XYZ file of N, CA and C in Angstrom:
390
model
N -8.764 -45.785 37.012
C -8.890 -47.007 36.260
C -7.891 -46.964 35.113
N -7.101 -47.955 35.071
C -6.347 -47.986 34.061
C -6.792 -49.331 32.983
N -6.805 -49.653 31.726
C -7.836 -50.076 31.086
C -6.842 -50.487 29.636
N -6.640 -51.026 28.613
C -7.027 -50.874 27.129
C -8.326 -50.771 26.398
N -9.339 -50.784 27.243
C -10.668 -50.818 26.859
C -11.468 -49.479 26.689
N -11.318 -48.590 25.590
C -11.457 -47.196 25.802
C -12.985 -47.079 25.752
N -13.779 -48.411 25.225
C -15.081 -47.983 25.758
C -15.452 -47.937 27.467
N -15.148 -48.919 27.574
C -15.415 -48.759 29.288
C -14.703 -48.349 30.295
N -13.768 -47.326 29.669
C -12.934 -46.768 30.470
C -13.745 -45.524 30.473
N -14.244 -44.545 29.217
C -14.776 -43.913 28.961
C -16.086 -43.939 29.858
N -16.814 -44.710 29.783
C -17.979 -44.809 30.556
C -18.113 -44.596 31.818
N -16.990 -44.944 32.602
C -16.405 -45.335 33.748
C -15.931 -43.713 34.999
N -15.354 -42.672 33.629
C -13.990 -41.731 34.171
C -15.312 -40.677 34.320
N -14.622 -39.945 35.100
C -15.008 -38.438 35.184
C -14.233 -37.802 34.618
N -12.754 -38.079 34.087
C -12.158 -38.107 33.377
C -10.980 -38.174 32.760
N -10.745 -38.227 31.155
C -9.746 -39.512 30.910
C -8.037 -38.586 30.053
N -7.025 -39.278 30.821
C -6.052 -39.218 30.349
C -5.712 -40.206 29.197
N -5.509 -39.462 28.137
C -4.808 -40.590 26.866
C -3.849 -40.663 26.548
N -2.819 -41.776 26.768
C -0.973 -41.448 26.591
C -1.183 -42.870 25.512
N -0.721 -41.820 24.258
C -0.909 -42.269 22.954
C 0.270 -41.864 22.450
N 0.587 -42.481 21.266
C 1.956 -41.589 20.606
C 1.108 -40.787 19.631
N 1.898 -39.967 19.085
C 1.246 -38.532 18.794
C 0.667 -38.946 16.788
N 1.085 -39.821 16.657
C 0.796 -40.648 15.184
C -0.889 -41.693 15.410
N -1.071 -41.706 16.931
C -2.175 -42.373 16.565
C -3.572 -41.018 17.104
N -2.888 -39.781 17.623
C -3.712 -39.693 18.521
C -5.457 -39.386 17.773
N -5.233 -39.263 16.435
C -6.243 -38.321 15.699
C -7.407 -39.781 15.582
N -6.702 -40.774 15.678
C -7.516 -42.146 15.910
C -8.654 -42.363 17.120
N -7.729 -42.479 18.266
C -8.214 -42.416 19.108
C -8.948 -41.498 19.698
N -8.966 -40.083 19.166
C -9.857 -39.299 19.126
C -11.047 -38.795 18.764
N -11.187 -39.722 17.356
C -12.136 -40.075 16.736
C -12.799 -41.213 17.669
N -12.472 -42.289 18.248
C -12.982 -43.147 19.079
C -14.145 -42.217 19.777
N -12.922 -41.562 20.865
C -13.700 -40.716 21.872
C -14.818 -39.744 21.269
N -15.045 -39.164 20.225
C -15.970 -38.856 19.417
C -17.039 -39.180 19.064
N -16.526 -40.304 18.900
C -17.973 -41.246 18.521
C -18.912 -41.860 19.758
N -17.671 -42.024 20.764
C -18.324 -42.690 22.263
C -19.014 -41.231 23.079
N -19.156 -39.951 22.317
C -20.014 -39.433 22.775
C -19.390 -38.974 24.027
N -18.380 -38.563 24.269
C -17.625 -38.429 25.661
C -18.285 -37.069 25.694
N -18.686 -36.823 27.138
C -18.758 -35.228 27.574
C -17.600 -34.848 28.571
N -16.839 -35.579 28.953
C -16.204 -35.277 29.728
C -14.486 -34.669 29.754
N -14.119 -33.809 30.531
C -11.924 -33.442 30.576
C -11.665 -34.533 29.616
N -10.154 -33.965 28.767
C -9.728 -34.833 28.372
C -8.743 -34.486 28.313
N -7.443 -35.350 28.761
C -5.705 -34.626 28.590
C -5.337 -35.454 28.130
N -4.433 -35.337 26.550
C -3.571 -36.123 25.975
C -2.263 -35.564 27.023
N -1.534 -37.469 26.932
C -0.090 -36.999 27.318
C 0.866 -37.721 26.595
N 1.063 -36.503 24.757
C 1.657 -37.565 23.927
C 2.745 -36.142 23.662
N 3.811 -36.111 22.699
C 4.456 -35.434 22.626
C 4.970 -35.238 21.025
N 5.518 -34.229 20.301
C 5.675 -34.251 18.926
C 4.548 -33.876 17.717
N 4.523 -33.839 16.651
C 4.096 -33.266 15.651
C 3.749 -34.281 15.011
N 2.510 -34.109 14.500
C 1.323 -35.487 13.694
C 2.700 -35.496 12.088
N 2.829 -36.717 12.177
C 3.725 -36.916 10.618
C 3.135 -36.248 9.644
N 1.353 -36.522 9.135
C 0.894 -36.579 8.033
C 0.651 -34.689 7.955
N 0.714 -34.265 8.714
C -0.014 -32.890 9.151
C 1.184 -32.101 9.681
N 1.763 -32.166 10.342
C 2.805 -31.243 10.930
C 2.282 -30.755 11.762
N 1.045 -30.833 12.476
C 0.174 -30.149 13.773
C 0.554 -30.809 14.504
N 0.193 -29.835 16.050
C 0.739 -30.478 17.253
C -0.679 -31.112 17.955
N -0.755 -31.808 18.997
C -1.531 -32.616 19.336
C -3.104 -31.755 19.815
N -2.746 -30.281 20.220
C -4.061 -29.598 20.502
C -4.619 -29.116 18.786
N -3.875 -29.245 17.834
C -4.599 -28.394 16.739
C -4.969 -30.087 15.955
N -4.564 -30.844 16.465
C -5.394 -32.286 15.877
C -6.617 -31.924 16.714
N -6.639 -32.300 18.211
C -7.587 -32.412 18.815
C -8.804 -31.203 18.690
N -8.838 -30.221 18.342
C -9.787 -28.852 17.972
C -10.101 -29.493 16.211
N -9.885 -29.835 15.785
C -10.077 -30.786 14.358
C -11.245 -31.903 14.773
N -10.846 -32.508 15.180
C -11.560 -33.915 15.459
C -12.804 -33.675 16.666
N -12.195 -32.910 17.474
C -13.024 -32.781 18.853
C -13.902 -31.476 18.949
N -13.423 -30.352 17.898
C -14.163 -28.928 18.204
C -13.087 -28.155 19.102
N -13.353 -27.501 18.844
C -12.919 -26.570 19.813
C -13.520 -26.139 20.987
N -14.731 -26.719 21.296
C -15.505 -26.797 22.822
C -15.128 -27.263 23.767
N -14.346 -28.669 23.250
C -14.060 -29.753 24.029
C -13.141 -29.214 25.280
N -13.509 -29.665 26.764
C -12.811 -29.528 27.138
C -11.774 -30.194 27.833
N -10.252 -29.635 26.959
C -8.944 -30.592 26.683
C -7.448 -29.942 27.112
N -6.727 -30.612 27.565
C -5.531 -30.133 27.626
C -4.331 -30.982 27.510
N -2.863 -30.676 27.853
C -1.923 -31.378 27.685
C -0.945 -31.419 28.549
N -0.733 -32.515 28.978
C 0.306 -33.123 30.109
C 2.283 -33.084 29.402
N 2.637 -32.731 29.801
C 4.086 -32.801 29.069
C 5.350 -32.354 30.516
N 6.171 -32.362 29.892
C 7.657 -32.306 30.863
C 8.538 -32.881 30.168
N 9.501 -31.986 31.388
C 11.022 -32.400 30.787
C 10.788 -33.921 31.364
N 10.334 -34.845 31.453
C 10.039 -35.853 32.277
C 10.718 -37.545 31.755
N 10.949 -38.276 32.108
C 11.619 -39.359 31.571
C 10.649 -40.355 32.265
N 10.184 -41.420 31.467
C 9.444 -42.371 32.405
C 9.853 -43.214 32.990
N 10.992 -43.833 32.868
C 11.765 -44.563 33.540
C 11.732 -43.761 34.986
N 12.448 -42.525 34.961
C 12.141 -41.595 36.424
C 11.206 -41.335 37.089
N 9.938 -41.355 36.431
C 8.703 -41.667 37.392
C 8.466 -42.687 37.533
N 8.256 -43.950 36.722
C 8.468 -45.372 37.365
C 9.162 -45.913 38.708
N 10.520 -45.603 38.735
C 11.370 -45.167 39.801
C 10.838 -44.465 41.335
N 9.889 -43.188 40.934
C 9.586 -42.580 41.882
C 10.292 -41.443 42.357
N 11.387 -41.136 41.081
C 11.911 -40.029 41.154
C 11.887 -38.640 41.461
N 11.709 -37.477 41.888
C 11.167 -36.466 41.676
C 10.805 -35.936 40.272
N 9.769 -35.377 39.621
C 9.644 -35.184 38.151
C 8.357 -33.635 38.396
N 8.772 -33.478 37.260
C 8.103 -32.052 37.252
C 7.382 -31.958 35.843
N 5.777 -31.863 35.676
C 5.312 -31.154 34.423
C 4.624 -30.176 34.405
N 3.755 -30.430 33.216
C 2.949 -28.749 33.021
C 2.001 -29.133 32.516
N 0.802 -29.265 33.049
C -0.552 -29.471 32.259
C -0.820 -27.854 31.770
N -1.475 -28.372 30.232
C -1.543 -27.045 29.723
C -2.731 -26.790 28.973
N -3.836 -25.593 29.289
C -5.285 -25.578 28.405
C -5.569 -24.453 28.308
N -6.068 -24.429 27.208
C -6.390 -22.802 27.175
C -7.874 -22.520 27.979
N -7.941 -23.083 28.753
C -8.838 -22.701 29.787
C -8.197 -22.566 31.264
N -7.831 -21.623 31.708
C -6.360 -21.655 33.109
C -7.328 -22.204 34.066
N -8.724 -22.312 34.104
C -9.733 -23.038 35.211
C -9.322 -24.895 34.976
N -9.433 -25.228 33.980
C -9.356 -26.407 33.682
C -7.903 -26.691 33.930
N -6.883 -26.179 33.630
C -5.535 -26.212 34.036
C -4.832 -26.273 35.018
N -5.689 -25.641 35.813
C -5.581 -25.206 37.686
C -5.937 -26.397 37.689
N -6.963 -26.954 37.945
C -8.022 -27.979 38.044
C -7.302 -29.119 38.464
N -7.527 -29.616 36.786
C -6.255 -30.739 36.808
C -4.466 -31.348 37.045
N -3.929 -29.970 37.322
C -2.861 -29.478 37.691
C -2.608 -30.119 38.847
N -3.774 -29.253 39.819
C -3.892 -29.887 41.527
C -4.215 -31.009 41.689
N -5.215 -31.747 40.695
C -5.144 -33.711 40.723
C -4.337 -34.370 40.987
N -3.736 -34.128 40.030
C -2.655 -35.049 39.709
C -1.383 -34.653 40.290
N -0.564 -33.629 41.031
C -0.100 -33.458 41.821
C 0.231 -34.530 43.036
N 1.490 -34.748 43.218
C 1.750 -35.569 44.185
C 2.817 -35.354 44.904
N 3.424 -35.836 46.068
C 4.353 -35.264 46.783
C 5.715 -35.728 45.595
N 6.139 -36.326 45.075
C 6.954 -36.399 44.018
C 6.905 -36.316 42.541
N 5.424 -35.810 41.904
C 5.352 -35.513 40.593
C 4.445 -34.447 41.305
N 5.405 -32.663 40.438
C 4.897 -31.192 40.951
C 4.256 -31.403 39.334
N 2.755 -30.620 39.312
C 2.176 -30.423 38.365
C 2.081 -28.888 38.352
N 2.544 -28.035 37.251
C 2.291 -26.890 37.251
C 1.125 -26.337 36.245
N 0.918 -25.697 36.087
C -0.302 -25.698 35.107
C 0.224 -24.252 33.742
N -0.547 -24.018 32.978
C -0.064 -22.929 32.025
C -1.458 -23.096 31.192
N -1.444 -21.600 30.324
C -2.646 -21.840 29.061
C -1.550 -21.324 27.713
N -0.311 -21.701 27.872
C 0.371 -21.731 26.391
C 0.256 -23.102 26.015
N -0.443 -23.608 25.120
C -0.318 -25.066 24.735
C 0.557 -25.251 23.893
N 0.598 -24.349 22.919
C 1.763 -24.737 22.014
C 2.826 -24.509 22.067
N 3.496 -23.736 23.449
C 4.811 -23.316 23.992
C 4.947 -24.382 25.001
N 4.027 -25.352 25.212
C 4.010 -26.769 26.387
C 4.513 -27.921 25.532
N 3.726 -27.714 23.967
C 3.759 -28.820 23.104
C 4.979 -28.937 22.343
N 5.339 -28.030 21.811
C 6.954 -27.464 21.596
C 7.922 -28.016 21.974
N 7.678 -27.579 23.728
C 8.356 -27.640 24.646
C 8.453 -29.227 24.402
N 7.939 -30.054 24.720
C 7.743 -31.351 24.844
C 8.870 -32.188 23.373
N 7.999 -31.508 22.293
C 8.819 -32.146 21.119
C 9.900 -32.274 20.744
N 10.630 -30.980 21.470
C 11.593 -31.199 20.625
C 12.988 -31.492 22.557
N 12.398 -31.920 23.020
C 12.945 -32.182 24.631
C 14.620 -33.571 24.142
C-alpha cells in the first residue's frame, strides 16, 4: 500500500517503509509513536539531522527506543534509475542481521539486489555523503 495517510497506512502494514528526507524524519517518527505501531520499520532517507548532527538510526533509538524493531534502506542508488527499471543495488541495514536478512529477501527483485548488513552507521555514512 502506498498511501500519504500514515494513519491508515500504519494500521493496514505488517510493515512500513518511510522515505522521508532526513530533516523531517524525527517528526514522523513521533507520529508512528504515538500511533502505537508494533510493527518493522525501515527508514529510506539519507544524511545527517541539521539540528543534531545524528544519523537517521540514532534519531530513531531517541524517539522510538531502542527496542524498536528498525532498519535502513540506502545505496549507491539514483531514483530516476529505479524508476527506469534499471539494475540498482542496496543494503538494508539493522542491527538485528535476522531482521536484515528478513527484509533484505522482501524486497529483493530480479532488478533491485537487496543485500543486507548490521553496520548501520557504515550504511548511513555510506549513503550521506554518496
Amino acid at each position: 500500500m502506498v498511501t500519504g495517510n500514515l494513519s491508515s497506512a500504519l494500521d493496514e502494514c505488517d510493515a512500513a517503509l518511510i522515505a522521508t528526507p532526513t530533516s523531517e524524519l524525527r517528526e514522523v517518527l513521533g507520529r508512528v509513536r504515538s500511533s502505537r505501531l508494533e510493527r518493522p520499520l525501515i527508514w529510506a532517507c539519507k544524511g545527517f539531522e541539521q539540528a543534531s548532527g545524528k544519523l537517521p538510526h540514532q534519531v530513531a533509538a531517541e524517539v522510538l527506543g531502542a527496542r524498536t524493531a528498525c532498519g535502513a534502506l540506502s545505496g549507491p542508488s539514483f531514483a530516476l534509475e529505479v524508476a527506469q527499471g534499471l539494475p540498482t543495488a542496496l543494503t538494508l541495514a539493522a542491527g538485528d542481521a535476522a531482521f536484515a536478512k528478513r527484509f533484505a529477501r522482501e524486497l529483493h527483485q530480479p532488478m533491485l539486489r537487496v543485500y543486507f548488513s548490521t553496520d548501520l552507521a557504515g550504511v548511513e555514512i555510506s549513503g550521506a555523503v554518496k
